[in-house]
mmCIF file of C-alpha atoms in Angstrom:
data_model
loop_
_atom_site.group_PDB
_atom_site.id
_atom_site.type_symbol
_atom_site.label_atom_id
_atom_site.label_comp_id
_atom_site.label_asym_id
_atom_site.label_seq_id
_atom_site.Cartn_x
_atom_site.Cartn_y
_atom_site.Cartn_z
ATOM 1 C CA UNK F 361 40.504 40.969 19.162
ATOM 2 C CA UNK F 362 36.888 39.965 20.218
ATOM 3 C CA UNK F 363 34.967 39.546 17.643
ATOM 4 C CA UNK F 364 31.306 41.148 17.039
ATOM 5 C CA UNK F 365 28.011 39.661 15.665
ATOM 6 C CA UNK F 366 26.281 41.019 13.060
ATOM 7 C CA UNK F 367 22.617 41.209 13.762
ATOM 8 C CA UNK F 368 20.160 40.656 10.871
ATOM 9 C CA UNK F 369 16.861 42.250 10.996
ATOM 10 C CA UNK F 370 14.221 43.287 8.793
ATOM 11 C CA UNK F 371 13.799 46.839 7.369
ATOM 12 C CA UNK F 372 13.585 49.459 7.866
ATOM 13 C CA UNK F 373 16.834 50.199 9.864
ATOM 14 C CA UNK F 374 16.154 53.993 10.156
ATOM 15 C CA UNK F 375 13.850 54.915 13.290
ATOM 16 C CA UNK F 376 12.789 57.661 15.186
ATOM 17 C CA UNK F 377 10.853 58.626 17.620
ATOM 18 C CA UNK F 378 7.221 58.532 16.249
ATOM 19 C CA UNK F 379 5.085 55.997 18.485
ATOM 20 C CA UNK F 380 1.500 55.337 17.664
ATOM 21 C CA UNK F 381 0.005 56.639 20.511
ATOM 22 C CA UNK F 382 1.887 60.223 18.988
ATOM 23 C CA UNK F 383 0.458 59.670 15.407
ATOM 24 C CA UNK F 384 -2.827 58.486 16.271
ATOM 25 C CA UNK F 385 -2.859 62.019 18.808
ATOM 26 C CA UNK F 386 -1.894 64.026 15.680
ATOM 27 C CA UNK F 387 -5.124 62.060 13.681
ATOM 28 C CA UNK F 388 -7.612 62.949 16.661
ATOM 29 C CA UNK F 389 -6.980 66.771 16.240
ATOM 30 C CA UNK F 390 -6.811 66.768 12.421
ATOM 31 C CA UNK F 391 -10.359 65.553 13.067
ATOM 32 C CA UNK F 392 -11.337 68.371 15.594
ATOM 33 C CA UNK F 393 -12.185 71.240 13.021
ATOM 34 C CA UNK F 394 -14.739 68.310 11.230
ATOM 35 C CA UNK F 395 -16.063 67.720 15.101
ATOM 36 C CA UNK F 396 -16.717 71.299 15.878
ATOM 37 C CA UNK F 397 -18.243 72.062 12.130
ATOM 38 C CA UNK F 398 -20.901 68.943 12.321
ATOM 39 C CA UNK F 399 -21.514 70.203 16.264
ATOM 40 C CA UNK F 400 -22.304 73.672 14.737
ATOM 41 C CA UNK F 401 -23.871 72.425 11.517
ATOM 42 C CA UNK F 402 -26.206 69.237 12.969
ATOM 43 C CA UNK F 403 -26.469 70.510 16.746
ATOM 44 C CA UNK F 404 -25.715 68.639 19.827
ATOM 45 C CA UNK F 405 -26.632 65.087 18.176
ATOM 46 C CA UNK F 406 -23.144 65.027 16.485
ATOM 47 C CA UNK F 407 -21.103 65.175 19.809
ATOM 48 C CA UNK F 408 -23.562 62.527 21.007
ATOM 49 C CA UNK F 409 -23.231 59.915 18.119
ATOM 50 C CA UNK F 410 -19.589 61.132 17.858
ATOM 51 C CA UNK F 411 -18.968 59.931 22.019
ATOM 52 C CA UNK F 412 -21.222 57.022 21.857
ATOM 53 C CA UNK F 413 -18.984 55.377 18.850
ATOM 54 C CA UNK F 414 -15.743 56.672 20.522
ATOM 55 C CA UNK F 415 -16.776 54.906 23.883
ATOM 56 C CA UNK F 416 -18.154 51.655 22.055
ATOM 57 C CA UNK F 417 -14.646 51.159 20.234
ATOM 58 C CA UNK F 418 -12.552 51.874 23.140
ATOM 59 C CA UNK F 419 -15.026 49.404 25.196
ATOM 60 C CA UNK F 420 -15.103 46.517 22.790
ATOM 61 C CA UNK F 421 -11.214 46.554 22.631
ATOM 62 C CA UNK F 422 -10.875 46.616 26.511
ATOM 63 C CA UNK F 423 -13.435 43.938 26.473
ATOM 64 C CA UNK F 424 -11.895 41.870 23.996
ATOM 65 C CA UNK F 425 -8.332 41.708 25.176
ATOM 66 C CA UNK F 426 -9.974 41.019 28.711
ATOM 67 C CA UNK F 427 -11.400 38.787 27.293
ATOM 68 C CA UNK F 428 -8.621 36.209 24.893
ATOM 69 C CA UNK F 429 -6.271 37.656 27.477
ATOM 70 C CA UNK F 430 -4.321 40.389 26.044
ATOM 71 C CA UNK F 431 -2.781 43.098 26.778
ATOM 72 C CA UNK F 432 -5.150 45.983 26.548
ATOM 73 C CA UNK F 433 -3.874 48.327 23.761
ATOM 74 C CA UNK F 434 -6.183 51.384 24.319
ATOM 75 C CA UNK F 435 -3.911 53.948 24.987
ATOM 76 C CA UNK F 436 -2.377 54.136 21.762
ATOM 77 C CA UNK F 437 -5.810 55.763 20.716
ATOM 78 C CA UNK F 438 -6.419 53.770 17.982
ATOM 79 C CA UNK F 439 -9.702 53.105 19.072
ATOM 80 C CA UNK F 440 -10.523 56.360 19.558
ATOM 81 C CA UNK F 441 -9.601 57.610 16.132
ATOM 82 C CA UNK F 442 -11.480 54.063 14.502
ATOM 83 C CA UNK F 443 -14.758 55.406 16.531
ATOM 84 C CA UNK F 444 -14.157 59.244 15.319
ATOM 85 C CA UNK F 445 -14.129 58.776 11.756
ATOM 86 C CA UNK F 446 -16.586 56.034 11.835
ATOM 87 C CA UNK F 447 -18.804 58.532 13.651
ATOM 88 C CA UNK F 448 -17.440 60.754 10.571
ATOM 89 C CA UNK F 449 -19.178 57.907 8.386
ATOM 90 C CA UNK F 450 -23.048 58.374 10.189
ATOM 91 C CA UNK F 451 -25.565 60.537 9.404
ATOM 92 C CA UNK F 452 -26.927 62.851 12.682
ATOM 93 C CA UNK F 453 -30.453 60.860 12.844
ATOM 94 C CA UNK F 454 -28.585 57.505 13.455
ATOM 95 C CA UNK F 455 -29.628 55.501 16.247
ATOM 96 C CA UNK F 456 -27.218 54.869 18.506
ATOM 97 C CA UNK F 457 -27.585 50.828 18.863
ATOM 98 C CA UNK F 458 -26.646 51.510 14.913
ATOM 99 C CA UNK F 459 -23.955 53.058 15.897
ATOM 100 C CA UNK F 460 -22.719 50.655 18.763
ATOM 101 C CA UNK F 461 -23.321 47.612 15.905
ATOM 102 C CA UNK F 462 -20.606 49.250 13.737
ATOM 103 C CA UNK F 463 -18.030 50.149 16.774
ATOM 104 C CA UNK F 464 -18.356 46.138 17.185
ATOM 105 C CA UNK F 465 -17.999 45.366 13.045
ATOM 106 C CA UNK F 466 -15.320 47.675 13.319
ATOM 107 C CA UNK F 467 -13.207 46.761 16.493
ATOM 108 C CA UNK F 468 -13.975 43.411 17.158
ATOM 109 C CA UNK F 469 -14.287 41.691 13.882
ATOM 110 C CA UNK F 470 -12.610 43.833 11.198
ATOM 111 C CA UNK F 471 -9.334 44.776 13.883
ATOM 112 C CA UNK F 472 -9.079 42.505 17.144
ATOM 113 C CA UNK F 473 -10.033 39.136 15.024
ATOM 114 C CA UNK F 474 -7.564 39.643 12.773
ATOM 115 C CA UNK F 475 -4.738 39.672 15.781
ATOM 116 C CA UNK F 476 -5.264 43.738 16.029
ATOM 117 C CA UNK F 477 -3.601 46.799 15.081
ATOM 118 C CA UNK F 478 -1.286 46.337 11.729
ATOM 119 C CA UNK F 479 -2.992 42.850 10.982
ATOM 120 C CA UNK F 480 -6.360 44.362 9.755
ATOM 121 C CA UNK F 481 -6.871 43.459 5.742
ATOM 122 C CA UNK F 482 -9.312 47.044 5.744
ATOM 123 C CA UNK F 483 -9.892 49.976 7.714
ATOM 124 C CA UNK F 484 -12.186 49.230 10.562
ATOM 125 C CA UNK F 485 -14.168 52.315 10.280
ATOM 126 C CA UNK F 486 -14.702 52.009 6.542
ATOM 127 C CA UNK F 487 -15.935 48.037 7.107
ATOM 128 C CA UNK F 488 -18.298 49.158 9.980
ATOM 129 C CA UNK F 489 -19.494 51.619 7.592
ATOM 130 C CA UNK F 490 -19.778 49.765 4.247
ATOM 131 C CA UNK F 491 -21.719 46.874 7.031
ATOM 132 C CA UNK F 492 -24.126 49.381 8.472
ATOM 133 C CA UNK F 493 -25.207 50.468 4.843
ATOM 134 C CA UNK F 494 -25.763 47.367 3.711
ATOM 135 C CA UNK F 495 -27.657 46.397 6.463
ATOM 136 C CA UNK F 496 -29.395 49.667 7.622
ATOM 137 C CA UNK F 497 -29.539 51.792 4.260
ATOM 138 C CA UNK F 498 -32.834 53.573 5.115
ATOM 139 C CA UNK F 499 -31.598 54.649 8.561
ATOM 140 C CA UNK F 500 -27.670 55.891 7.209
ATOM 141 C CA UNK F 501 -29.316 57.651 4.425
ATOM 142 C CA UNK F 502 -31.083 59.811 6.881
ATOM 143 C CA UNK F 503 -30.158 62.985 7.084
ATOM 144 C CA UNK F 504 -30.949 65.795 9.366
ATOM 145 C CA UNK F 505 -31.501 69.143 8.999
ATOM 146 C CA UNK F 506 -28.728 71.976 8.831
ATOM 147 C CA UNK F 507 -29.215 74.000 11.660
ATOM 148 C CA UNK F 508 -27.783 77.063 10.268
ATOM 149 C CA UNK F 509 -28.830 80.261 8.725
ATOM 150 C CA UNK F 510 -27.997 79.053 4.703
ATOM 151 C CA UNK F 511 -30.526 77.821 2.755
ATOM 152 C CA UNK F 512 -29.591 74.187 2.679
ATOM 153 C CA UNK F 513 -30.483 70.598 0.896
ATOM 154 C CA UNK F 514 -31.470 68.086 3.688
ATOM 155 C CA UNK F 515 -33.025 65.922 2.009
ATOM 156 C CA UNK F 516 -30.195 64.345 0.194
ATOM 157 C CA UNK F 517 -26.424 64.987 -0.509
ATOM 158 C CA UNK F 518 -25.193 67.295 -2.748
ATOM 159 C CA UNK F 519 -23.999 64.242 -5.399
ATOM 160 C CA UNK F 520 -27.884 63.451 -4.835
ATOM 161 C CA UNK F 521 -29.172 66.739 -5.246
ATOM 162 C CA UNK F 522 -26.979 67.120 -8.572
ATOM 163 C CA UNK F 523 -28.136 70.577 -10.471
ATOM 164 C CA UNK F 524 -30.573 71.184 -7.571
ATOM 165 C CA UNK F 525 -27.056 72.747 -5.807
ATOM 166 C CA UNK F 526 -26.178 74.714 -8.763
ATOM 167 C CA UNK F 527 -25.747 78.586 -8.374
ATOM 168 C CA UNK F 528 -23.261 80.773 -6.970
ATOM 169 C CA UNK F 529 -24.299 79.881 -3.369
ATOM 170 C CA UNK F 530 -23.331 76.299 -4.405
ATOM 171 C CA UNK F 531 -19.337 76.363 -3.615
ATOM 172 C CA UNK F 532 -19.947 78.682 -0.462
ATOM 173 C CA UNK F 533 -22.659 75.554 0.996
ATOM 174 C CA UNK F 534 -20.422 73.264 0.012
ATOM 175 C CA UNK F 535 -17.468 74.737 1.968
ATOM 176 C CA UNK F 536 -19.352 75.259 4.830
ATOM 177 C CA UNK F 537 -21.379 72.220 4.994
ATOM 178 C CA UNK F 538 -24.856 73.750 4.695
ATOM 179 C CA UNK F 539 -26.420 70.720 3.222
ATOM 180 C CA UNK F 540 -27.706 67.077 3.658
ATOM 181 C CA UNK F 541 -25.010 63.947 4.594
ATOM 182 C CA UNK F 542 -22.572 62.109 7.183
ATOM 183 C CA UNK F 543 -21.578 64.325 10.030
ATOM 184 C CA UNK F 544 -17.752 64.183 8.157
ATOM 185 C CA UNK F 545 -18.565 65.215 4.849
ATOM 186 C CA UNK F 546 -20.506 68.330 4.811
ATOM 187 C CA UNK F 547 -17.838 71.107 6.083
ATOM 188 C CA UNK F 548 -14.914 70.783 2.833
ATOM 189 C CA UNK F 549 -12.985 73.607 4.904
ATOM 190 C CA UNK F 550 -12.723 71.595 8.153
ATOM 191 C CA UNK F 551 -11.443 68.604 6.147
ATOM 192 C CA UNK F 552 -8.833 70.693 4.557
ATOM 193 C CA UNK F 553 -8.033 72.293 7.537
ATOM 194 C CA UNK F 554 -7.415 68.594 9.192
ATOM 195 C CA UNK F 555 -5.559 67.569 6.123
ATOM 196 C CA UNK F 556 -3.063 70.247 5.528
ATOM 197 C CA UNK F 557 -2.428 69.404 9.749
ATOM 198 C CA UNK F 558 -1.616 66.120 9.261
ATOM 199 C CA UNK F 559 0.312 66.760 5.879
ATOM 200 C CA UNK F 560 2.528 69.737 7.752
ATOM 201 C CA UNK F 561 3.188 67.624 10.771
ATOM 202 C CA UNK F 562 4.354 64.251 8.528
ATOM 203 C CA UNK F 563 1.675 61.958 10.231
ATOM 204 C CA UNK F 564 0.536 61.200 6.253
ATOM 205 C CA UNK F 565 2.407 61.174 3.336
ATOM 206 C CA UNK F 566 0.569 64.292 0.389
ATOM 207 C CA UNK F 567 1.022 61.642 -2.216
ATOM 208 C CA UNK F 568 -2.179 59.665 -1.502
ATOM 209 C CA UNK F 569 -4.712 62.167 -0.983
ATOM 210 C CA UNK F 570 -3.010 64.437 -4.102
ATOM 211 C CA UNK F 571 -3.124 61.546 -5.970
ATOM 212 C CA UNK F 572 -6.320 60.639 -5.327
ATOM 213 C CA UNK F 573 -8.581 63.969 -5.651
ATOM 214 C CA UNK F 574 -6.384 65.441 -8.344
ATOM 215 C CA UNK F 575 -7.234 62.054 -10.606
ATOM 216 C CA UNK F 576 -10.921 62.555 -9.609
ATOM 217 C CA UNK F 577 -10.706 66.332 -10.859
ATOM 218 C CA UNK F 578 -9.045 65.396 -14.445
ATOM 219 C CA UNK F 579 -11.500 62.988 -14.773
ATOM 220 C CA UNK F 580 -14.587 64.928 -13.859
ATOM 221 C CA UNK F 581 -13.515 67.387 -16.032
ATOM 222 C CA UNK F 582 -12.337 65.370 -19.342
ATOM 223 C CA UNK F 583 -16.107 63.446 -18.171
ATOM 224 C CA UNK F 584 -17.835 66.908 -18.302
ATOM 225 C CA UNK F 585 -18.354 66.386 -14.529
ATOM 226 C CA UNK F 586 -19.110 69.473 -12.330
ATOM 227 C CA UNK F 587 -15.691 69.251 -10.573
ATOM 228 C CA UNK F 588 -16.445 71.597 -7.535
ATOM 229 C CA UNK F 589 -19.102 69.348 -6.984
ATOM 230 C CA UNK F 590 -17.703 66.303 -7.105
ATOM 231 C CA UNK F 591 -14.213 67.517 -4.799
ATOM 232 C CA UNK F 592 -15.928 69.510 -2.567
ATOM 233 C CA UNK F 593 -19.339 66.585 -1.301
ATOM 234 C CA UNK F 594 -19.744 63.422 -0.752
ATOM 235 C CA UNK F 595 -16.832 61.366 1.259
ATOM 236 C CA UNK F 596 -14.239 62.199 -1.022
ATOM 237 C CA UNK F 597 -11.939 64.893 1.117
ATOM 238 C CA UNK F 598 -12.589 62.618 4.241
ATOM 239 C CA UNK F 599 -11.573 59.951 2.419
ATOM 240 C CA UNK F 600 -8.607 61.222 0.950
ATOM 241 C CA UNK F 601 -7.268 62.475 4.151
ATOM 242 C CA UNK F 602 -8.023 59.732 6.708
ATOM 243 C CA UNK F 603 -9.188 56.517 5.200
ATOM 244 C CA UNK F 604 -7.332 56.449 2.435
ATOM 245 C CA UNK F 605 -4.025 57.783 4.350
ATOM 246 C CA UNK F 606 -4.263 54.246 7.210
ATOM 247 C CA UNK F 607 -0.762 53.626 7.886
ATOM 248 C CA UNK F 608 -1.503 49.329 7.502
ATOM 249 C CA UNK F 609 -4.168 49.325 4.249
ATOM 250 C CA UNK F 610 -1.594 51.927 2.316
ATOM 251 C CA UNK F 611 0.931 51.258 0.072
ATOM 252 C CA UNK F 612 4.233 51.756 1.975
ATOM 253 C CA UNK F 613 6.287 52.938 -1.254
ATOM 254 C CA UNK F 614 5.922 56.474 -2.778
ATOM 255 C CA UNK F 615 5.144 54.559 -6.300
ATOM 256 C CA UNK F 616 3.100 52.394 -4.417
ATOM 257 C CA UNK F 617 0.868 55.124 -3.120
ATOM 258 C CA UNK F 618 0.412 57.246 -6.420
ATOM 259 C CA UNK F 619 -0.617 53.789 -8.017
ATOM 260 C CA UNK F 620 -3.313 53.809 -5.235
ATOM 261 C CA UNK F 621 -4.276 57.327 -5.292
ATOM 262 C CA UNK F 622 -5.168 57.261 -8.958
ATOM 263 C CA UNK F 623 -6.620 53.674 -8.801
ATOM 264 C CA UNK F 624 -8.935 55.110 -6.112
ATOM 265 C CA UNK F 625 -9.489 58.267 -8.014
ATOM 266 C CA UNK F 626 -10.543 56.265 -10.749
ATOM 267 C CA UNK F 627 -12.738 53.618 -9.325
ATOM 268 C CA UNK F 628 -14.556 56.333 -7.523
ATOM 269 C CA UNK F 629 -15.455 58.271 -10.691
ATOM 270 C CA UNK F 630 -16.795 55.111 -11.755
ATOM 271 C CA UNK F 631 -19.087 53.992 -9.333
ATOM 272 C CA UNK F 632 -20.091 57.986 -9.149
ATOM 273 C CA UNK F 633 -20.440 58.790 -13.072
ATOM 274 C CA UNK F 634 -21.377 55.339 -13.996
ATOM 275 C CA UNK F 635 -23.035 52.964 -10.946
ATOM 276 C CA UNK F 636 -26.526 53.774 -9.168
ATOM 277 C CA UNK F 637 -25.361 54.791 -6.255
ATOM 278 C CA UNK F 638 -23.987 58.642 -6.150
ATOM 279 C CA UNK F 639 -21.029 58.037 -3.349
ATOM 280 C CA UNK F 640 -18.394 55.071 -4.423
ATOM 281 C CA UNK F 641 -15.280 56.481 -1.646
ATOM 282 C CA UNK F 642 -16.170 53.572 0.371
ATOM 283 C CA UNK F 643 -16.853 50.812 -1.620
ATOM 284 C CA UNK F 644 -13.940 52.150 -4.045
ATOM 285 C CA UNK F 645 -11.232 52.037 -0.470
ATOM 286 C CA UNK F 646 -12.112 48.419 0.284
ATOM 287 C CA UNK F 647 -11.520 47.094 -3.227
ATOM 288 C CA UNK F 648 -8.061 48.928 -2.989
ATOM 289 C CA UNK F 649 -7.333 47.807 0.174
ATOM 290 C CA UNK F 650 -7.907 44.344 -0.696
ATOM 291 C CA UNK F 651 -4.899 45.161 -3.369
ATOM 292 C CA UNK F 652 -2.334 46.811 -1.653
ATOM 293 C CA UNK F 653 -0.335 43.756 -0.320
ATOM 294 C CA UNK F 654 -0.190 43.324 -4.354
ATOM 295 C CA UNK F 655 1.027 46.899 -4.852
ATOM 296 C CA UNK F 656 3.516 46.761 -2.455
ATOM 297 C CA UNK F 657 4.794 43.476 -3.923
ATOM 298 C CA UNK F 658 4.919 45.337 -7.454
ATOM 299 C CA UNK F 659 6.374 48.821 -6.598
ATOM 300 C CA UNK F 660 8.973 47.756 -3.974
ATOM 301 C CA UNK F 661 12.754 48.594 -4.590
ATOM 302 C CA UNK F 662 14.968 46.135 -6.407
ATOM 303 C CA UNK F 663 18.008 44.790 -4.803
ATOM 304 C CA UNK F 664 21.208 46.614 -5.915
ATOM 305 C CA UNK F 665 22.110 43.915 -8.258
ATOM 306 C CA UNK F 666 19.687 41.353 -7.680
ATOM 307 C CA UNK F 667 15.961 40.127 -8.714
ATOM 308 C CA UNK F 668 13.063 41.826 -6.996
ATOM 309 C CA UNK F 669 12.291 40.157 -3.505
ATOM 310 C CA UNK F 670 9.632 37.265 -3.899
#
C-alpha cells in the first residue's frame, strides 16, 4: 500500500473563501453612510480631501512596489480603505499637501517599509494621523462650518465644547453631526450604520468595538462623565468600528480582543477625563497596538496537554 505524507503547516487549518480584496470591499461601503453624511454636513470639500487621500495612498503604493520591484498589491483595496478613514481622520479646512504628507506617513513608511500588508506594527491611517497632529496641530484642529440648517458648534468639538452642547438638542446634533470636527466623527448614525454592516456581514468580530465603548460608558458614568457625550463625539465610534477592528494590529483570540477593548476603553477615558487634550482614541490605539503581539502571546489556547506555546 503506498504510503501518504503528512503535511505540517501552521494554523489555522479551517479556510474559506474570504479574500482581502472581499473584506476590504465590505470596509469601503461600511464607510459610505460616513462619506455621504460629511458630503452633506461639510459640503463638497469632504469628497475632495476624501479623493485626494484615496488617490495619494493608492499612488504611493503603485509607486513604491514600482519602485523596490514588487508586485503591485492595489487591487486588494487596502489602499483605498487606509486613504478613506485617514480622510475620516482630517478636518474639512485641511490642505491637501497635508493630506498627501499623511497618505505618504501612512503607505509608505508605516505599511510598505515594514514589507506591507500584515507586517505593519500600527494602523497606517491612525500613524498618518497621530504624525499630521503632531506636526500640523493648528491646521487639523481646524474645523469648518456645518453647512446645515441646526444650530451647530464649529468652533471646536463637542468634547471641546463640553456643557456648551448641553440641552435637549444636544443628542439630536450629535447624531447627526451638526457640529465642529474630522469629517468621520461628526454623524454617530452613519458610524453605526457602517458598524452594524460590517458586524452583520462577519468582516469584524462585535467583541472589540462592544468591548471598547461599553467600558468607556461604565466608566463615564461611575466618573460622573456625560456618557451621551462622550459615546456619541469625538473619534470614539470611528474608532471602535474601523481602527480598532484592523485585522493585523487586533488581537486574533476572542479573550484577546475583550482584553483590548477594555484596555482601550480605559486608556481613552484617561487621556479624556484626566490628560489636556479632550480626544485620546488615537493616541490610546497606538499604545495598544504596540501590545497586541503581547496579548496574543498571553490569551492564546493551551495545547491539549501541554505548556502554552513559547
Amino acid at each position: 500500500m503506498e504510503s501518504r505524507k503528512l503535511i505540517v503547516t501552521a494554523s489555522p487549518h479551517i479556510t474559506n473563501h474570504t479574500s482581502t480584496r472581499g473584506l476590504m470591499l465590505n470596509v469601503c461601503i461600511a464607510l459610505l453612510p460616513a462619506l455621504v453624511a460629511s458630503t452633506l454636513i461639510f459640503g463638497a470639500r469632504a469628497l475632495l480631501v476624501t479623493g485626494v487621500t484615496v488617490a495619494a495612498c493608492v499612488g504611493f503604493e503603485a509607486l513604491y512596489c514600482v519602485v523596490m520591484k514588487k508586485p503591485v498589491p492595489v487591487g486588494d483595496f487596502s489602499a483605498v480603505v487606509t486613504g478613506m478613514i485617514l480622510a475620516f481622520n482630517l478636518p474639512a479646512t485641511i490642505p491637501l499637501w497635508i493630506a498627501i504628507i499623511g497618505a505618504f506617513v501612512a503607505i509608505v513608511v508605516a505599511k510598505q517599509l515594514f514589507g506591507g500588508l500584515g507586517f505593519n506594527f500600527a494602523n497606517p491611517a491612525l500613524l498618518g494621523r497621530i504624525v499630521l497632529f503632531i506636526g500640523f496641530a493648528g491646521r487639523m484642529t481646524a474645523y469648518a462650518f456645518p453647512q446645515t440648517d441646526i444650530d451647530a458648534l464649529a468652533s471646536a468639538t463637542p468634547l471641546v465644547a463640553g456643557n456648551s452642547m448641553a440641552g435637549k438638542d444636544m443628542l439630536l446634533q450629535l447624531l447627526l453631526g451638526a457640529h465642529g470636527g474630522v469629517l468621520g466623527e461628526t454623524c454617530a448614525v452613519a458610524l453605526i450604520l457602517g458598524g452594524i454592516y460590517l458586524i452583520a456581514t462577519k468582516t469584524i468580530s462585535a467583541a472589540i468595538p462592544l468591548s471598547y465603548i461599553g467600558t468607556v460608558a461604565v466608566l463615564s458614568l461611575v466618573l460622573g462623565q456625560d456618557v451621551v457625550l462622550q459615546l456619541f463625539s469625538g473619534g470614539l465610534l470611528l474608532g471602535a468600528f474601523f481602527m480598532a477592528t484592523d485585522y493585523v494590529t487586533s488581537p486574533f483570540t476572542f479573550t484577546g480582543r475583550i482584553v483590548y477593548g477594555v484596555c482601550l476603553g480605559v486608556i481613552t477615558c484617561i487621556i479624556r477625563f484626566y490628560g489636556n487634550m479632550a480626544e485620546g482614541v488615537s493616541f490610546a490605539l497606538l499604545l495598544m497596538n504596540l501590545l497586541v503581539p503581547y496579548i496574543n502571546d498571553l490569551t492564546r489556547q493551551k495545547p491539549l496537554g501541554g505548556a502554552k506555546a513559547k
